[in-house]
mmCIF file with all atom_site columns, C-alpha atoms in Angstrom:
data_model
loop_
_atom_site.group_PDB
_atom_site.id
_atom_site.type_symbol
_atom_site.label_atom_id
_atom_site.label_alt_id
_atom_site.label_comp_id
_atom_site.label_asym_id
_atom_site.label_entity_id
_atom_site.label_seq_id
_atom_site.pdbx_PDB_ins_code
_atom_site.Cartn_x
_atom_site.Cartn_y
_atom_site.Cartn_z
_atom_site.occupancy
_atom_site.B_iso_or_equiv
_atom_site.pdbx_formal_charge
_atom_site.auth_seq_id
_atom_site.auth_comp_id
_atom_site.auth_asym_id
_atom_site.auth_atom_id
_atom_site.pdbx_PDB_model_num
ATOM 1  C CA . UNK A 1 1  ? -0.929 -11.811 -12.769 1.00 0.00 ? 1  UNK A CA 1
ATOM 2  C CA . UNK A 1 2  ? 0.218  -8.315  -13.747 1.00 0.00 ? 2  UNK A CA 1
ATOM 3  C CA . UNK A 1 3  ? 3.708  -8.980  -12.400 1.00 0.00 ? 3  UNK A CA 1
ATOM 4  C CA . UNK A 1 4  ? 3.963  -11.977 -14.734 1.00 0.00 ? 4  UNK A CA 1
ATOM 5  C CA . UNK A 1 5  ? 3.092  -9.673  -17.626 1.00 0.00 ? 5  UNK A CA 1
ATOM 6  C CA . UNK A 1 6  ? 5.851  -7.278  -16.564 1.00 0.00 ? 6  UNK A CA 1
ATOM 7  C CA . UNK A 1 7  ? 8.368  -10.121 -16.579 1.00 0.00 ? 7  UNK A CA 1
ATOM 8  C CA . UNK A 1 8  ? 7.158  -11.353 -19.980 1.00 0.00 ? 8  UNK A CA 1
ATOM 9  C CA . UNK A 1 9  ? 7.286  -7.856  -21.494 1.00 0.00 ? 9  UNK A CA 1
ATOM 10 C CA . UNK A 1 10 ? 10.631 -7.038  -19.898 1.00 0.00 ? 10 UNK A CA 1
ATOM 11 C CA . UNK A 1 11 ? 12.251 -10.260 -21.134 1.00 0.00 ? 11 UNK A CA 1
ATOM 12 C CA . UNK A 1 12 ? 10.912 -9.639  -24.643 1.00 0.00 ? 12 UNK A CA 1
ATOM 13 C CA . UNK A 1 13 ? 12.934 -6.417  -24.947 1.00 0.00 ? 13 UNK A CA 1
ATOM 14 C CA . UNK A 1 14 ? 16.486 -7.832  -24.893 1.00 0.00 ? 14 UNK A CA 1
ATOM 15 C CA . UNK A 1 15 ? 15.406 -10.978 -26.745 1.00 0.00 ? 15 UNK A CA 1
ATOM 16 C CA . UNK A 1 16 ? 14.032 -8.985  -29.673 1.00 0.00 ? 16 UNK A CA 1
ATOM 17 C CA . UNK A 1 17 ? 16.938 -6.556  -29.697 1.00 0.00 ? 17 UNK A CA 1
ATOM 18 C CA . UNK A 1 18 ? 19.324 -9.499  -29.886 1.00 0.00 ? 18 UNK A CA 1
ATOM 19 C CA . UNK A 1 19 ? 17.329 -11.296 -32.548 1.00 0.00 ? 19 UNK A CA 1
ATOM 20 C CA . UNK A 1 20 ? 17.042 -8.115  -34.593 1.00 0.00 ? 20 UNK A CA 1
ATOM 21 C CA . UNK A 1 21 ? 20.791 -7.665  -34.358 1.00 0.00 ? 21 UNK A CA 1
ATOM 22 C CA . UNK A 1 22 ? 21.257 -10.938 -36.186 1.00 0.00 ? 22 UNK A CA 1
ATOM 23 C CA . UNK A 1 23 ? 18.814 -10.079 -38.960 1.00 0.00 ? 23 UNK A CA 1
ATOM 24 C CA . UNK A 1 24 ? 18.824 -7.709  -41.928 1.00 0.00 ? 24 UNK A CA 1
ATOM 25 C CA . UNK A 1 25 ? 16.422 -5.269  -43.560 1.00 0.00 ? 25 UNK A CA 1
ATOM 26 C CA . UNK A 1 26 ? 12.757 -5.235  -42.656 1.00 0.00 ? 26 UNK A CA 1
ATOM 27 C CA . UNK A 1 27 ? 13.103 -8.334  -40.476 1.00 0.00 ? 27 UNK A CA 1
ATOM 28 C CA . UNK A 1 28 ? 15.648 -6.497  -38.323 1.00 0.00 ? 28 UNK A CA 1
ATOM 29 C CA . UNK A 1 29 ? 13.351 -3.481  -37.961 1.00 0.00 ? 29 UNK A CA 1
ATOM 30 C CA . UNK A 1 30 ? 10.416 -5.749  -37.137 1.00 0.00 ? 30 UNK A CA 1
ATOM 31 C CA . UNK A 1 31 ? 12.228 -7.187  -34.101 1.00 0.00 ? 31 UNK A CA 1
ATOM 32 C CA . UNK A 1 32 ? 13.372 -3.758  -32.978 1.00 0.00 ? 32 UNK A CA 1
ATOM 33 C CA . UNK A 1 33 ? 9.794  -2.446  -33.222 1.00 0.00 ? 33 UNK A CA 1
ATOM 34 C CA . UNK A 1 34 ? 8.633  -5.343  -31.055 1.00 0.00 ? 34 UNK A CA 1
ATOM 35 C CA . UNK A 1 35 ? 11.369 -4.521  -28.524 1.00 0.00 ? 35 UNK A CA 1
ATOM 36 C CA . UNK A 1 36 ? 10.255 -0.873  -28.464 1.00 0.00 ? 36 UNK A CA 1
ATOM 37 C CA . UNK A 1 37 ? 6.610  -1.865  -27.986 1.00 0.00 ? 37 UNK A CA 1
ATOM 38 C CA . UNK A 1 38 ? 7.499  -4.294  -25.217 1.00 0.00 ? 38 UNK A CA 1
ATOM 39 C CA . UNK A 1 39 ? 9.459  -1.573  -23.414 1.00 0.00 ? 39 UNK A CA 1
ATOM 40 C CA . UNK A 1 40 ? 6.380  0.668   -23.613 1.00 0.00 ? 40 UNK A CA 1
ATOM 41 C CA . UNK A 1 41 ? 4.273  -2.205  -22.314 1.00 0.00 ? 41 UNK A CA 1
ATOM 42 C CA . UNK A 1 42 ? 6.581  -2.570  -19.291 1.00 0.00 ? 42 UNK A CA 1
ATOM 43 C CA . UNK A 1 43 ? 6.067  1.128   -18.594 1.00 0.00 ? 43 UNK A CA 1
ATOM 44 C CA . UNK A 1 44 ? 2.285  0.691   -18.641 1.00 0.00 ? 44 UNK A CA 1
ATOM 45 C CA . UNK A 1 45 ? 2.355  -2.344  -16.347 1.00 0.00 ? 45 UNK A CA 1
ATOM 46 C CA . UNK A 1 46 ? 4.704  -0.678  -13.861 1.00 0.00 ? 46 UNK A CA 1
ATOM 47 C CA . UNK A 1 47 ? 2.507  2.424   -13.772 1.00 0.00 ? 47 UNK A CA 1
ATOM 48 C CA . UNK A 1 48 ? -0.503 0.232   -12.961 1.00 0.00 ? 48 UNK A CA 1
ATOM 49 C CA . UNK A 1 49 ? 1.403  -1.625  -10.256 1.00 0.00 ? 49 UNK A CA 1
ATOM 50 C CA . UNK A 1 50 ? 2.510  1.684   -8.745  1.00 0.00 ? 50 UNK A CA 1
ATOM 51 C CA . UNK A 1 51 ? -1.061 3.017   -8.829  1.00 0.00 ? 51 UNK A CA 1
ATOM 52 C CA . UNK A 1 52 ? -2.241 0.042   -6.810  1.00 0.00 ? 52 UNK A CA 1
ATOM 53 C CA . UNK A 1 53 ? 0.764  0.191   -4.458  1.00 0.00 ? 53 UNK A CA 1
ATOM 54 C CA . UNK A 1 54 ? 1.641  -3.354  -5.457  1.00 0.00 ? 54 UNK A CA 1
ATOM 55 C CA . UNK A 1 55 ? 5.323  -2.458  -5.915  1.00 0.00 ? 55 UNK A CA 1
ATOM 56 C CA . UNK A 1 56 ? 7.827  -0.237  -4.191  1.00 0.00 ? 56 UNK A CA 1
ATOM 57 C CA . UNK A 1 57 ? 7.526  3.187   -5.840  1.00 0.00 ? 57 UNK A CA 1
ATOM 58 C CA . UNK A 1 58 ? 11.219 4.007   -5.622  1.00 0.00 ? 58 UNK A CA 1
ATOM 59 C CA . UNK A 1 59 ? 12.253 0.763   -7.268  1.00 0.00 ? 59 UNK A CA 1
ATOM 60 C CA . UNK A 1 60 ? 9.537  1.049   -9.915  1.00 0.00 ? 60 UNK A CA 1
ATOM 61 C CA . UNK A 1 61 ? 10.550 4.633   -10.770 1.00 0.00 ? 61 UNK A CA 1
ATOM 62 C CA . UNK A 1 62 ? 14.145 3.473   -11.211 1.00 0.00 ? 62 UNK A CA 1
ATOM 63 C CA . UNK A 1 63 ? 12.980 0.687   -13.542 1.00 0.00 ? 63 UNK A CA 1
ATOM 64 C CA . UNK A 1 64 ? 10.829 3.192   -15.461 1.00 0.00 ? 64 UNK A CA 1
ATOM 65 C CA . UNK A 1 65 ? 13.874 5.418   -16.007 1.00 0.00 ? 65 UNK A CA 1
ATOM 66 C CA . UNK A 1 66 ? 15.919 2.465   -17.246 1.00 0.00 ? 66 UNK A CA 1
ATOM 67 C CA . UNK A 1 67 ? 13.220 1.358   -19.666 1.00 0.00 ? 67 UNK A CA 1
ATOM 68 C CA . UNK A 1 68 ? 12.892 4.941   -20.870 1.00 0.00 ? 68 UNK A CA 1
ATOM 69 C CA . UNK A 1 69 ? 16.593 4.818   -21.760 1.00 0.00 ? 69 UNK A CA 1
ATOM 70 C CA . UNK A 1 70 ? 16.081 1.502   -23.540 1.00 0.00 ? 70 UNK A CA 1
ATOM 71 C CA . UNK A 1 71 ? 13.193 3.004   -25.521 1.00 0.00 ? 71 UNK A CA 1
ATOM 72 C CA . UNK A 1 72 ? 15.360 5.973   -26.479 1.00 0.00 ? 72 UNK A CA 1
ATOM 73 C CA . UNK A 1 73 ? 18.160 3.692   -27.697 1.00 0.00 ? 73 UNK A CA 1
ATOM 74 C CA . UNK A 1 74 ? 15.712 1.503   -29.588 1.00 0.00 ? 74 UNK A CA 1
ATOM 75 C CA . UNK A 1 75 ? 14.084 4.574   -31.154 1.00 0.00 ? 75 UNK A CA 1
ATOM 76 C CA . UNK A 1 76 ? 17.496 5.604   -32.466 1.00 0.00 ? 76 UNK A CA 1
ATOM 77 C CA . UNK A 1 77 ? 17.961 2.120   -33.986 1.00 0.00 ? 77 UNK A CA 1
ATOM 78 C CA . UNK A 1 78 ? 14.615 2.497   -35.741 1.00 0.00 ? 78 UNK A CA 1
ATOM 79 C CA . UNK A 1 79 ? 15.208 6.106   -36.815 1.00 0.00 ? 79 UNK A CA 1
ATOM 80 C CA . UNK A 1 80 ? 18.900 6.574   -37.645 1.00 0.00 ? 80 UNK A CA 1
ATOM 81 C CA . UNK A 1 81 ? 20.001 10.054  -38.705 1.00 0.00 ? 81 UNK A CA 1
#
C-alpha cells in the first residue's frame, strides 16, 4: 500500500508543476506548493520503505537525491530572488 502512495505522490509533482505553469498569480503558486509538498511526501514514503527494507537502498537513495533537486527547483519557483 505504501508503494502506491509513493507512485501517487511522485506523479503529483510533475502534474502540479505543469498545471501551475499554465496558471497565473496565486493559482500558479498554489499548484507549485502542492508539487513541493508532494515531493516532500515522496521523501517520507521512501524513507519508510527503506527503514523496512521494502526497497533497494541504493535505488531509493538515488530517487531521494532526485526529489531533493526537484524540491530545490520548486522552492526557487516559490521564492524568486
